[in-house]
Every structure is written in structure tokens, then in C-alpha cells.
DNA sequence: TATTTCATTTCGCATTGTGAAATCAAGTTT
DNA sequence: AAACTTGATTTCACAATGCGAAATGAAATA
């Protein structure tokens, strides 16, 4: 189960891809520097990726992520259905609030951003699709923790040590579990600058036909813009998506 | 430019991913067999991918593509903007026609499927996002060929040898280039079962502010359902997207 | 023309990734 | 319940593979 197999080239390749994702038109030098790889090594890995269309070179010789990757990412979004159903509802919620709306799924001790509709405002909160955050620093994550039974929440706390992301991050196991329970009772959760200073979220859960929490829906906005009125709109949107998934 | 660097592990990893994309819940045995890798090799590569969340294991131990990949796909769609703009227009075109609508981009001698809205009909045409097709077997591809100047079309023919996908595929260089020129003059192109028997397409180009063809929009349907009335609707949709990109 | 700066290629070597085979782990069949 | 199956892991010794230093190219700058 907990196996420590690492393949060097794969690790290196992934850090190159990560670096590529950050920079738009990266030079070999930049990429090699950022990944601490010898330029010849980086060159060889990039050339190999290039053959598979994972990497594209612009006319100045700069490196960029290619479309080869998209092929798998589409399949990876196992819950294609959920995204299709959620997207229009998310869009209308965005239009109502003017703020970024995110769809997330739990994966072990993290939430993964599956889909988003970004705010049109100049200053806005924006998550990269596929990026991750630990459960305890997000609104939806806390609701997901509350879904677990028994000592799961405490186990999570022990396992992860509840690393602090900001001064507001809940780092005490007991506080976290009561906050989670409270959020569950309310039917929504807040994130008060617990993941990033200045950012506030509201989250709700989405359930399938079996009542199982399969995803989370959240609004992310600069803290001072966040309005309590959005809670009911968000809950309604979440319920609507759940309903389309067959929840009672 | 034409460099033949191959890194074995990366090639193997990619064929594993390809295999994973085909099967929903693949066993190690299946994957190893399909990729002609020793099971221990496949195991190690998969385990390594697992660490990076590129591969997920279901509760029966089966392997699946994970969400780690999504992270890059979003960035890879260089024209994120185009997709966002096109999606609602594509959806309404789908609703008008009831058929699958695809957004494609050219990449060297191929078109890549960037976004799609699938038909709701029982029998429908469905492309995987990120998959590819050669220019000469698609409607949009022919329009893109016609965009090139000079002997580019003939060069393409020589370079690729115009492999036949069906009995209808145009395999003669001269025929292809005149068909492309005709399509360009008409302002739309057809694909008459040239890529797959039974499938017919109509395609148009999308242009940016500089008048450059940056993408293609197409309707794909079972051949006998395809209606000529759709042409003007498609052209209008394409023009609408182009307009939002700043085309005159 | 000389100089600088990167990208690319070469090459001998050590590390890394490899496959055969052993070990586990779970079912099936006797 | 012991004896087989079947498939997933793990081990291990070895050589192919991927590595980095350094050489070479190619472009831009002085």
C-alpha cells in the first residue's frame, strides 16, 4: 500500500511539466534552473516529451505545454457527468454573485479542483483546475471531513499535522472537528482566510442518488466582498446539481 | 529540429497511460500485456505515477487515470480564452442541430480536438478531447490546408502520403488541393465519410483579430442525418466566435 | 571579428531501471 | 482445510539506460 517506488526520470519529467505550467514561454535555461536539472538532462527529457506532443516549441524556441496531455486529462475527469451538469449552474451562480465558483472532489486528504467558472472582476480568486488543497483549509474540505464517521476527523488531524497556511488556519484537532460538525449542522461551511490571507469561501456539498457526498461547490472571493446572502444561492445551486444527479 | 531522442521510461509510461485511457478499470496484468511490458516494470512505473496522482487505484486494486493530469491540461489549452468563448455558442448550435459540435486546432499536420459538446441522440459521433486526426480526412483540416500558401498543400500530401482512412478518403494530392481550394471559396468544407464510414461533418474556420485561422468549428453527425441547412447556422456560429475574438 | 549566451550533441561511466524469479495474498477447487 | 490457481508485489544482480561534463553550434551583441 505505502510503497516508496520512485522513478527518477518520471519525477524529473513531472517537475519540468510543473515548471512549464508556471511559465508561458520558458527557455531551456530557466526550466533547467528551476528544476535543478543539468541543461542536457532537461533538454533530453523535453525532447522526449516533444515527440509525444506533450511539449510544444514556439517559433523562438521556447517551451510550452502541448495538447498531447489533454487526451488523458479528459478521461481523468472521471465524473465527466458531474461537470457537464454542474457547469451551467455554476455559471449562473457566478453571474449572480460576480465571483469565482469552484467544483471540487475529495481525493484522500485533499480536495482537487475539477471545474471552475471565474469571476469577471478585476481582482478575483482563481484556482488552477487539477490543483489541490488539504481538507482543513477549505470550506468544502471541512464538510467532507464531517461526512466521515468515528475518529476519522481526529485521524486526519494526526496524520497531516494540520499544517498552517495562514494565521487563520485551524491547527488544533479538536477545533477542526467541532468546526466541521458545526458546518455540517448548518449545511454550509466558511473558510475565513484559512487557506490564503484575504480570500474567503463558502462551500456546500453535492450528493448523488445514494446520498453520498461526491463533490463540493464553493464561491471564492476576496474576503471583504463575500456576502452572507450568497449562502442560500449557493445551497440552492448545490441542491440543484445534486437533484440532477438523482439525489432525493 | 528532427531529433531522435527517446527516453525509454517515458515512452513506456505514455503507452501505459494510453492503455489506461482505453480501459476503465484495468488490472496490472492487462496493462502489462497490452503494453508488452514485464509486469514488474509496469508495476513500478504505475506506482511512480501513483505518487504523483496521475494514477488512482480503485477499491479492487484496478488502475485508473488520476486527477493529477488535469493540472497541466488546463494550461495546455493555450487558447483557454477561445474555449470559454466558444462553449456557449457551441452548446446552442448543438441544441439547434441535436448533433455533436467540435472545436479543433491545428497542430502541424493534424487537428487536435480542443473542446466538444456532444449530441444528446442515442446514436452519435463522439471525439475524445485531445485526440488527433490528419488534416486531409477532416472538413476543418481541408480548410486549414487551404489557408497555407504556395506548395504547402502539395508538400503536406507528399510528407504524409495521404493515408486512407476509408474508401472515401482523398488520397490524391491534386484532388485534395482542389477540394481544399473549393472549400475555402465556399466558406465551409464537408467531410463525406472520409475519416470514418457513416460519419459526415461540416466545418468552418474561426479567425482572430489578425484574420488568422486559429481554430475550426464542426458539426459531426451520422451521414444520413446531416442537413445542408446546418451550414449557415454553423457559419454564423463560427463568425460569432471569431467576432468575440476580435475578428472584423 | 571577437565575445557572450544559450541550445544541442557527444561520450564514457555510474546509476538507474530492468526482468527473472521469489514471495505474498486471495480466491477456487479438491 | 489442504492443495492449487491466479495475479499483485518485492527482491536482487546485472547491463542497458540515462547521466552530466565538456565540446560544439548557432545567434545575438559588442
Coordinates of C-alpha atoms (C1' of nucleotides) in Angstrom, one line a residue:
Chain A
X1 CA 0.0 0.0 0.0
X2 CA 2.5 2.6 1.1
X3 CA 5.2 1.9 -1.4
X4 CA 8.1 4.1 -2.0
X5 CA 8.9 3.4 -5.6
X6 CA 10.2 6.4 -7.4
X7 CA 11.5 6.6 -10.9
X8 CA 13.9 9.3 -11.3
X9 CA 13.1 10.3 -14.8
X10 CA 9.4 10.4 -14.1
X11 CA 9.9 12.7 -11.1
X12 CA 12.1 14.9 -13.1
X13 CA 9.7 15.0 -16.0
X14 CA 6.9 16.0 -13.7
X15 CA 8.9 18.8 -12.2
X16 CA 9.6 20.0 -15.7
X17 CA 5.9 19.9 -16.5
X18 CA 5.2 21.8 -13.3
X19 CA 7.7 24.4 -14.2
X20 CA 6.3 24.6 -17.7
X21 CA 2.8 25.1 -16.3
X22 CA 4.0 28.1 -14.4
X23 CA 5.8 29.9 -17.2
X24 CA 4.2 30.7 -20.5
X25 CA 7.2 30.6 -22.9
X26 CA 10.1 29.1 -20.9
X27 CA 13.6 28.8 -22.1
X28 CA 15.7 25.7 -21.5
X29 CA 17.9 27.6 -19.2
X30 CA 15.0 28.7 -17.0
X31 CA 13.5 25.3 -16.8
X32 CA 16.8 23.7 -16.0
X33 CA 17.5 26.2 -13.3
X34 CA 14.1 26.0 -11.8
X35 CA 14.2 22.2 -11.6
X36 CA 17.8 21.9 -10.6
X37 CA 18.5 19.7 -13.6
X38 CA 21.5 19.8 -15.8
X39 CA 20.6 21.5 -19.0
X40 CA 21.5 18.5 -21.1
X41 CA 19.2 16.3 -18.9
X42 CA 16.3 18.8 -19.1
X43 CA 16.9 19.0 -22.9
X44 CA 16.7 15.3 -23.3
X45 CA 13.5 14.9 -21.3
X46 CA 11.9 17.8 -23.0
X47 CA 12.8 16.5 -26.4
X48 CA 11.3 13.1 -25.5
X49 CA 8.1 14.9 -24.4
X50 CA 8.1 16.8 -27.6
X51 CA 7.9 13.6 -29.6
X52 CA 4.7 12.8 -27.8
X53 CA 3.2 16.3 -28.2
X54 CA 3.3 16.9 -24.5
X55 CA 5.6 19.8 -25.1
X56 CA 5.4 22.3 -28.0
X57 CA 8.1 24.7 -29.1
X58 CA 7.2 28.2 -30.1
X59 CA 8.9 29.9 -33.0
X60 CA 11.5 31.4 -30.7
X61 CA 12.5 28.0 -29.5
X62 CA 10.7 28.5 -26.1
X63 CA 9.0 25.6 -24.5
X64 CA 5.3 25.3 -23.8
X65 CA 2.9 22.6 -22.7
X66 CA 1.4 20.8 -25.6
X67 CA -2.0 19.3 -26.3
X68 CA -0.9 15.7 -26.0
X69 CA -1.7 15.8 -22.3
X70 CA -5.3 16.8 -22.8
X71 CA -6.1 13.4 -24.1
X72 CA -5.7 11.8 -20.7
X73 CA -7.0 14.7 -18.7
X74 CA -10.4 14.4 -20.3
X75 CA -10.6 10.8 -19.2
X76 CA -9.2 11.6 -15.8
X77 CA -12.2 13.7 -15.0
X78 CA -14.0 10.5 -14.1
X79 CA -17.1 12.4 -13.2
X80 CA -17.5 13.9 -16.7
X81 CA -21.2 13.8 -16.0
X82 CA -21.0 15.9 -12.9
X83 CA -19.0 18.6 -14.7
X84 CA -21.4 18.7 -17.5
X85 CA -24.4 19.0 -15.2
X86 CA -22.7 21.5 -12.9
X87 CA -21.2 23.9 -15.4
X88 CA -24.4 25.8 -16.4
X89 CA -25.5 26.0 -12.8
X90 CA -22.1 27.2 -11.8
X91 CA -22.1 29.8 -14.5
X92 CA -25.4 31.3 -13.4
X93 CA -24.2 31.3 -9.8
X94 CA -21.1 33.2 -11.0
X95 CA -23.3 35.7 -12.8
X96 CA -25.5 36.1 -9.7
X97 CA -22.5 36.8 -7.4
X98 CA -19.8 38.0 -9.8
X99 CA -17.3 35.8 -8.0
X100 CA -15.4 32.6 -8.9
X101 CA -17.3 29.4 -8.4
X102 CA -15.4 26.1 -8.0
X103 CA -16.3 22.5 -8.2
X104 CA -14.1 20.1 -6.2
X105 CA -13.8 16.5 -5.4
X106 CA -12.2 14.7 -2.5
X107 CA -9.1 12.6 -3.1
X108 CA -7.7 11.1 0.1
X109 CA -6.7 14.0 2.3
X110 CA -7.1 16.7 -0.3
X111 CA -9.7 18.4 -2.4
X112 CA -9.0 18.6 -6.1
X113 CA -10.3 21.4 -8.3
X114 CA -12.4 19.8 -11.0
X115 CA -14.1 22.7 -12.7
X116 CA -14.4 26.4 -12.3
X117 CA -16.1 29.5 -13.6
X118 CA -14.0 32.5 -12.9
X119 CA -15.1 35.9 -11.7
X120 CA -15.2 38.6 -14.2
X121 CA -14.0 41.2 -11.7
X122 CA -10.6 42.7 -11.9
X123 CA -9.5 41.4 -8.6
X124 CA -10.5 37.8 -8.3
X125 CA -9.7 34.4 -6.8
X126 CA -8.6 31.9 -9.3
X127 CA -7.7 28.2 -8.9
X128 CA -6.0 26.1 -11.4
X129 CA -8.0 23.1 -12.4
X130 CA -6.3 20.0 -11.1
X131 CA -4.7 21.8 -8.2
X132 CA -5.1 20.6 -4.7
X133 CA -5.6 21.8 -1.2
X134 CA -5.7 20.0 2.2
X135 CA -9.2 19.4 3.6
X136 CA -8.7 21.5 6.7
X137 CA -8.1 24.8 5.0
X138 CA -11.1 24.8 2.7
X139 CA -14.8 25.2 3.3
X140 CA -15.8 22.2 1.3
X141 CA -13.0 20.1 2.9
X142 CA -14.4 20.7 6.3
X143 CA -17.8 19.5 5.2
X144 CA -16.1 16.4 3.7
X145 CA -14.3 15.7 7.0
X146 CA -17.6 15.9 8.8
X147 CA -19.0 13.2 6.5
X148 CA -16.6 10.8 7.9
X149 CA -17.6 8.7 10.9
X150 CA -15.9 7.8 14.1
X151 CA -12.4 9.2 14.7
X152 CA -11.8 9.9 11.1
X153 CA -11.5 13.6 11.6
X154 CA -9.1 13.2 14.5
X155 CA -7.2 10.6 12.5
X156 CA -6.9 13.1 9.7
X157 CA -5.6 15.7 12.1
X158 CA -3.0 13.3 13.4
X159 CA -1.9 12.1 10.0
X160 CA -1.5 15.5 8.4
X161 CA -0.4 17.5 11.5
X162 CA -2.8 20.3 10.2
X163 CA -0.1 22.5 8.6
X164 CA -0.9 26.2 8.9
X165 CA -1.4 28.1 5.6
X166 CA -2.2 31.4 7.3
X167 CA -2.6 32.7 10.8
X168 CA -6.2 31.7 10.5
X169 CA -5.7 28.1 9.6
X170 CA -7.3 25.8 12.2
X171 CA -4.3 23.8 13.6
X172 CA -6.0 22.2 16.6
X173 CA -7.6 18.8 16.0
X174 CA -10.4 19.4 18.4
X175 CA -11.3 22.9 17.0
X176 CA -11.2 21.5 13.5
X177 CA -13.6 18.6 14.2
X178 CA -16.1 20.9 16.1
X179 CA -15.9 23.4 13.2
X180 CA -16.6 20.6 10.8
X181 CA -19.5 19.3 12.8
X182 CA -20.9 22.8 13.1
X183 CA -20.6 23.3 9.3
X184 CA -22.4 20.1 8.7
X185 CA -25.2 21.1 11.0
X186 CA -25.5 24.4 9.2
X187 CA -25.5 22.8 5.8
X188 CA -22.6 25.0 4.6
X189 CA -19.1 25.9 5.6
X190 CA -17.0 29.0 5.6
X191 CA -13.3 29.5 5.0
X192 CA -12.1 32.7 6.7
X193 CA -8.8 33.3 5.1
X194 CA -7.6 29.9 6.3
X195 CA -6.0 28.9 3.0
X196 CA -4.8 32.3 1.9
X197 CA -4.9 35.7 3.5
X198 CA -7.6 37.9 2.0
X199 CA -9.6 35.0 0.5
X200 CA -12.9 33.9 1.9
X201 CA -15.0 31.0 0.7
X202 CA -18.4 29.5 1.2
X203 CA -18.9 25.8 0.5
X204 CA -21.6 23.2 0.2
X205 CA -21.7 19.5 -0.6
X206 CA -23.1 17.8 -3.7
X207 CA -24.7 14.4 -3.3
X208 CA -25.5 11.6 -5.6
X209 CA -28.6 9.3 -5.7
X210 CA -27.2 7.3 -2.8
X211 CA -26.9 10.5 -0.6
X212 CA -23.1 10.2 -0.8
X213 CA -21.1 13.4 -1.0
X214 CA -19.5 13.2 -4.4
X215 CA -18.3 16.8 -4.8
X216 CA -18.2 20.2 -3.3
X217 CA -19.3 23.6 -4.7
X218 CA -17.8 26.8 -3.4
X219 CA -17.7 30.5 -4.0
X220 CA -14.3 32.1 -3.6
X221 CA -14.0 35.8 -3.2
X222 CA -11.8 38.5 -1.7
X223 CA -12.9 38.3 2.0
X224 CA -14.4 41.8 2.2
X225 CA -16.6 41.2 -0.8
X226 CA -18.1 38.0 0.5
X227 CA -21.8 38.3 1.3
X228 CA -23.9 36.1 3.6
X229 CA -26.7 36.4 1.1
X230 CA -24.8 34.1 -1.2
X231 CA -25.2 31.2 1.2
X232 CA -28.7 30.4 0.2
X233 CA -28.0 30.9 -3.5
X234 CA -25.1 28.5 -3.2
X235 CA -27.1 26.0 -1.3
X236 CA -29.8 26.1 -3.9
X237 CA -27.2 25.7 -6.7
X238 CA -25.7 22.7 -4.9
X239 CA -29.1 21.2 -4.3
X240 CA -29.9 21.7 -8.0
X241 CA -26.8 19.8 -9.1
X242 CA -27.5 17.1 -6.5
X243 CA -31.0 16.8 -7.8
X244 CA -29.8 16.3 -11.4
X245 CA -27.5 13.6 -10.1
X246 CA -30.6 11.8 -8.7
X247 CA -30.4 12.8 -5.1
X248 CA -33.7 12.9 -3.4
Chain B
X1 CA 14.9 20.1 -35.3
X2 CA 14.4 16.5 -36.3
X3 CA 15.9 14.9 -33.2
X4 CA 15.5 11.3 -32.3
X5 CA 15.9 11.4 -28.5
X6 CA 13.8 8.8 -26.8
X7 CA 13.7 8.1 -23.2
X8 CA 12.6 4.6 -22.6
X9 CA 10.8 5.0 -19.4
X10 CA 8.9 8.0 -20.7
X11 CA 7.8 6.1 -23.8
X12 CA 6.7 3.2 -21.7
X13 CA 4.9 5.5 -19.3
X14 CA 3.0 7.0 -22.1
X15 CA 2.0 3.7 -23.6
X16 CA 0.7 2.8 -20.1
X17 CA -1.3 6.0 -19.9
X18 CA -2.7 5.3 -23.3
X19 CA -3.7 1.9 -22.3
X20 CA -5.3 3.3 -19.1
X21 CA -7.3 5.7 -21.2
X22 CA -8.8 2.9 -23.2
X23 CA -9.8 0.7 -20.2
X24 CA -11.8 2.0 -17.4
X25 CA -10.6 -0.3 -14.5
X26 CA -7.5 -2.0 -15.8
X27 CA -5.7 -4.7 -14.0
X28 CA -1.9 -4.8 -13.9
X29 CA -1.9 -7.9 -16.0
X30 CA -4.0 -6.3 -18.7
X31 CA -1.9 -3.2 -18.8
X32 CA 1.4 -5.2 -18.8
X33 CA 0.1 -7.4 -21.6
X34 CA -1.2 -4.5 -23.7
X35 CA 2.0 -2.6 -23.5
X36 CA 4.3 -5.6 -23.8
X37 CA 6.0 -4.6 -20.6
X38 CA 7.1 -7.0 -17.9
X39 CA 4.6 -6.9 -15.1
X40 CA 7.2 -5.7 -12.6
X41 CA 8.2 -2.9 -14.9
X42 CA 4.6 -1.8 -15.4
X43 CA 4.1 -2.1 -11.7
X44 CA 7.0 0.2 -10.9
X45 CA 6.0 2.8 -13.4
X46 CA 2.4 2.8 -12.3
X47 CA 3.5 3.0 -8.7
X48 CA 5.6 6.0 -9.6
X49 CA 2.7 7.7 -11.3
X50 CA 0.5 6.9 -8.4
X51 CA 2.7 9.0 -6.1
X52 CA 2.0 11.9 -8.4
X53 CA -1.7 11.3 -8.5
X54 CA -1.6 10.6 -12.2
X55 CA -2.9 7.1 -11.5
X56 CA -5.5 6.2 -9.0
X57 CA -6.4 2.7 -7.7
X58 CA -10.0 1.7 -7.2
X59 CA -11.0 -0.4 -4.2
X60 CA -10.5 -3.6 -6.2
X61 CA -6.9 -2.7 -6.9
X62 CA -7.7 -1.7 -10.5
X63 CA -5.8 1.1 -12.1
X64 CA -7.4 4.3 -13.4
X65 CA -6.2 7.7 -14.7
X66 CA -6.0 10.2 -11.8
X67 CA -6.7 13.8 -11.5
X68 CA -3.0 14.8 -11.2
X69 CA -3.0 15.1 -15.0
X70 CA -5.8 17.7 -15.2
X71 CA -3.5 20.3 -13.8
X72 CA -1.5 20.6 -17.0
X73 CA -4.3 20.1 -19.5
X74 CA -5.9 23.4 -18.5
X75 CA -2.7 25.3 -19.2
X76 CA -2.0 23.3 -22.3
X77 CA -5.1 24.6 -23.9
X78 CA -3.1 27.6 -24.9
X79 CA -6.3 29.2 -26.1
X80 CA -8.2 28.8 -22.9
X81 CA -9.9 32.0 -24.0
X82 CA -11.2 30.5 -27.2
X83 CA -12.8 27.6 -25.4
X84 CA -14.5 29.8 -22.9
X85 CA -15.9 32.0 -25.6
X86 CA -16.8 29.1 -27.9
X87 CA -18.5 26.8 -25.4
X88 CA -21.9 28.6 -25.0
X89 CA -22.1 29.2 -28.8
X90 CA -21.2 25.6 -29.4
X91 CA -23.9 24.5 -27.0
X92 CA -26.6 26.5 -28.7
X93 CA -25.5 25.1 -32.0
X94 CA -25.7 21.6 -30.6
X95 CA -29.2 22.4 -29.3
X96 CA -30.2 23.7 -32.7
X97 CA -29.0 20.7 -34.6
X98 CA -29.0 18.0 -32.0
X99 CA -25.6 16.8 -33.1
X100 CA -22.1 16.9 -31.7
X101 CA -20.2 20.1 -32.2
X102 CA -16.4 20.1 -32.1
X103 CA -13.8 22.8 -31.6
X104 CA -10.4 21.9 -33.1
X105 CA -7.0 23.5 -33.5
X106 CA -4.2 22.8 -36.0
X107 CA -1.0 21.3 -34.7
X108 CA 1.5 20.6 -37.5
X109 CA -0.1 18.1 -39.8
X110 CA -3.0 17.2 -37.6
X111 CA -6.1 18.8 -36.0
X112 CA -6.5 18.3 -32.3
X113 CA -9.9 18.2 -30.6
X114 CA -9.9 21.0 -28.1
X115 CA -13.5 21.1 -26.9
X116 CA -16.8 19.5 -27.7
X117 CA -20.4 19.5 -26.9
X118 CA -21.9 16.1 -27.6
X119 CA -25.2 15.2 -29.2
X120 CA -27.9 14.0 -27.0
X121 CA -29.1 11.5 -29.5
X122 CA -28.7 7.8 -28.9
X123 CA -26.6 7.3 -32.0
X124 CA -24.0 10.0 -32.1
X125 CA -20.5 10.9 -33.1
X126 CA -18.1 11.5 -30.2
X127 CA -14.5 12.5 -30.2
X128 CA -12.1 12.3 -27.3
X129 CA -10.8 15.7 -26.3
X130 CA -7.1 15.8 -27.1
X131 CA -7.3 13.2 -29.8
X132 CA -6.0 13.9 -33.3
X133 CA -6.8 13.4 -36.9
X134 CA -4.8 14.2 -40.1
X135 CA -5.8 17.3 -41.9
X136 CA -6.9 15.6 -45.2
X137 CA -9.6 13.5 -43.6
X138 CA -11.5 16.3 -41.8
X139 CA -13.6 19.2 -43.0
X140 CA -11.8 21.7 -40.9
X141 CA -8.4 20.2 -41.8
X142 CA -9.1 20.9 -45.5
X143 CA -9.9 24.5 -44.8
X144 CA -6.7 24.8 -42.8
X145 CA -4.7 23.3 -45.7
X146 CA -6.3 25.9 -48.0
X147 CA -5.0 28.7 -45.7
X148 CA -1.4 27.7 -46.5
X149 CA 0.2 29.4 -49.4
X150 CA 2.3 28.2 -52.2
X151 CA 3.0 24.5 -52.4
X152 CA 2.2 23.8 -48.8
X153 CA -0.8 21.6 -49.6
X154 CA 1.2 19.5 -52.1
X155 CA 4.1 19.4 -49.6
X156 CA 1.6 18.1 -47.0
X157 CA 0.5 15.4 -49.4
X158 CA 4.0 14.4 -50.1
X159 CA 5.0 14.4 -46.5
X160 CA 2.1 12.4 -45.2
X161 CA 1.4 10.2 -48.2
X162 CA -2.3 10.9 -47.5
X163 CA -3.1 7.6 -45.8
X164 CA -6.6 6.4 -46.5
X165 CA -9.0 6.0 -43.5
X166 CA -12.0 4.9 -45.6
X167 CA -12.7 4.3 -49.2
X168 CA -13.8 7.9 -49.4
X169 CA -10.6 9.5 -48.1
X170 CA -9.0 11.7 -50.7
X171 CA -5.6 10.1 -51.4
X172 CA -4.6 12.1 -54.5
X173 CA -2.6 15.2 -53.9
X174 CA -4.2 17.2 -56.7
X175 CA -7.7 16.2 -55.7
X176 CA -7.1 17.2 -52.2
X177 CA -5.7 20.6 -53.0
X178 CA -8.6 21.5 -55.3
X179 CA -11.1 20.2 -52.8
X180 CA -9.4 22.5 -50.2
X181 CA -9.5 25.4 -52.5
X182 CA -13.1 24.9 -53.3
X183 CA -14.0 24.6 -49.6
X184 CA -12.2 27.8 -49.0
X185 CA -14.1 29.6 -51.7
X186 CA -17.4 28.3 -50.4
X187 CA -16.5 29.3 -46.8
X188 CA -17.2 25.8 -45.4
X189 CA -16.0 22.3 -46.0
X190 CA -17.6 18.9 -45.9
X191 CA -16.2 15.6 -44.9
X192 CA -18.1 12.8 -46.6
X193 CA -17.2 9.7 -44.6
X194 CA -13.6 10.4 -45.3
X195 CA -12.4 9.8 -41.7
X196 CA -14.9 7.1 -40.7
X197 CA -17.6 5.4 -42.7
X198 CA -21.0 6.6 -41.8
X199 CA -19.8 9.9 -40.3
X200 CA -20.3 13.2 -42.1
X201 CA -19.0 16.6 -41.0
X202 CA -19.4 20.2 -41.9
X203 CA -16.6 22.6 -40.9
X204 CA -15.8 26.2 -40.8
X205 CA -12.8 28.3 -39.6
X206 CA -12.5 30.6 -36.7
X207 CA -10.3 33.7 -37.0
X208 CA -8.7 36.0 -34.6
X209 CA -8.3 39.8 -34.7
X210 CA -5.5 39.4 -37.2
X211 CA -7.6 37.4 -39.6
X212 CA -5.5 34.3 -38.8
X213 CA -7.3 31.0 -38.7
X214 CA -6.9 29.9 -35.1
X215 CA -9.4 27.1 -34.8
X216 CA -12.1 25.2 -36.5
X217 CA -15.7 24.5 -35.7
X218 CA -17.5 21.5 -36.9
X219 CA -20.7 19.5 -36.7
X220 CA -20.3 15.8 -36.7
X221 CA -23.2 13.5 -37.4
X222 CA -24.2 10.2 -38.8
X223 CA -24.0 10.9 -42.5
X224 CA -27.7 10.4 -43.3
X225 CA -28.8 12.8 -40.7
X226 CA -26.6 15.7 -41.9
X227 CA -28.6 18.5 -43.2
X228 CA -27.4 21.3 -45.6
X229 CA -29.5 23.8 -43.6
X230 CA -26.9 23.5 -40.8
X231 CA -24.3 25.1 -42.9
X232 CA -25.5 28.6 -42.4
X233 CA -26.1 28.1 -38.7
X234 CA -22.5 26.8 -38.4
X235 CA -21.1 29.7 -40.4
X236 CA -23.0 32.1 -38.2
X237 CA -21.7 30.4 -35.0
X238 CA -18.2 30.4 -36.3
X239 CA -18.5 34.1 -37.2
X240 CA -19.9 34.8 -33.8
X241 CA -16.9 33.2 -32.1
X242 CA -14.5 35.0 -34.5
X243 CA -16.2 38.2 -33.7
X244 CA -15.7 37.7 -30.0
X245 CA -12.1 37.1 -30.6
X246 CA -11.9 40.5 -32.3
X247 CA -12.1 39.5 -35.9
X248 CA -13.6 42.2 -38.1
Chain C
dT1 C1' 35.9 39.9 -35.9
dA2 C1' 35.8 38.8 -31.1
dT3 C1' 32.7 37.8 -27.4
dT4 C1' 28.8 36.2 -24.9
dT5 C1' 24.9 33.4 -24.3
dC6 C1' 22.2 29.6 -24.9
dA7 C1' 20.8 25.4 -27.2
dT8 C1' 22.3 21.0 -28.7
dT9 C1' 25.3 16.9 -29.3
dT10 C1' 28.9 13.7 -27.8
dC11 C1' 30.7 10.3 -24.9
dG12 C1' 32.5 7.4 -21.2
dC13 C1' 30.7 6.0 -16.9
dA14 C1' 27.7 5.0 -12.8
dT15 C1' 23.2 4.9 -11.8
dT16 C1' 19.0 3.7 -12.7
dG17 C1' 15.7 1.0 -14.3
dT18 C1' 15.2 -3.8 -15.8
dG19 C1' 13.3 -8.6 -15.9
dA20 C1' 13.6 -13.3 -13.9
dA21 C1' 12.3 -15.3 -10.2
dA22 C1' 10.7 -15.5 -5.3
dT23 C1' 7.2 -14.2 -2.2
dC24 C1' 2.6 -12.6 -0.9
dA25 C1' -2.3 -12.5 -0.9
dA26 C1' -6.9 -14.1 -2.3
dG27 C1' -9.7 -16.9 -4.3
dT28 C1' -11.0 -21.9 -6.1
dT29 C1' -11.1 -26.5 -6.1
dT30 C1' -10.3 -30.8 -4.1
Chain D
dA1 C1' -8.7 -27.4 5.5
dA2 C1' -5.1 -28.5 2.5
dA3 C1' -3.6 -28.1 -2.4
dC4 C1' -3.9 -25.4 -6.4
dT5 C1' -4.6 -21.1 -9.2
dT6 C1' -4.0 -16.6 -10.4
dG7 C1' -2.5 -12.1 -10.0
dA8 C1' -0.1 -8.5 -7.4
dT9 C1' 4.3 -7.1 -5.1
dT10 C1' 9.1 -7.4 -3.8
dT11 C1' 13.8 -8.7 -4.3
dC12 C1' 18.1 -8.8 -6.5
dA13 C1' 22.1 -8.9 -9.6
dC14 C1' 23.1 -7.0 -13.9
dA15 C1' 23.5 -4.2 -18.0
dA16 C1' 21.3 -1.1 -20.5
dT17 C1' 19.9 3.4 -19.8
dG18 C1' 20.0 7.8 -18.6
dC19 C1' 23.5 10.9 -16.7
dG20 C1' 26.5 15.2 -16.5
dA21 C1' 30.9 17.3 -18.0
dA22 C1' 32.6 19.2 -21.7
dA23 C1' 32.7 20.1 -26.7
dT24 C1' 30.3 22.1 -30.4
dG25 C1' 26.9 25.0 -32.9
dA26 C1' 24.2 28.9 -33.6
dA27 C1' 22.7 33.6 -32.7
dA28 C1' 22.9 37.7 -30.9
dT29 C1' 25.9 41.7 -29.2
dA30 C1' 29.7 44.4 -28.9

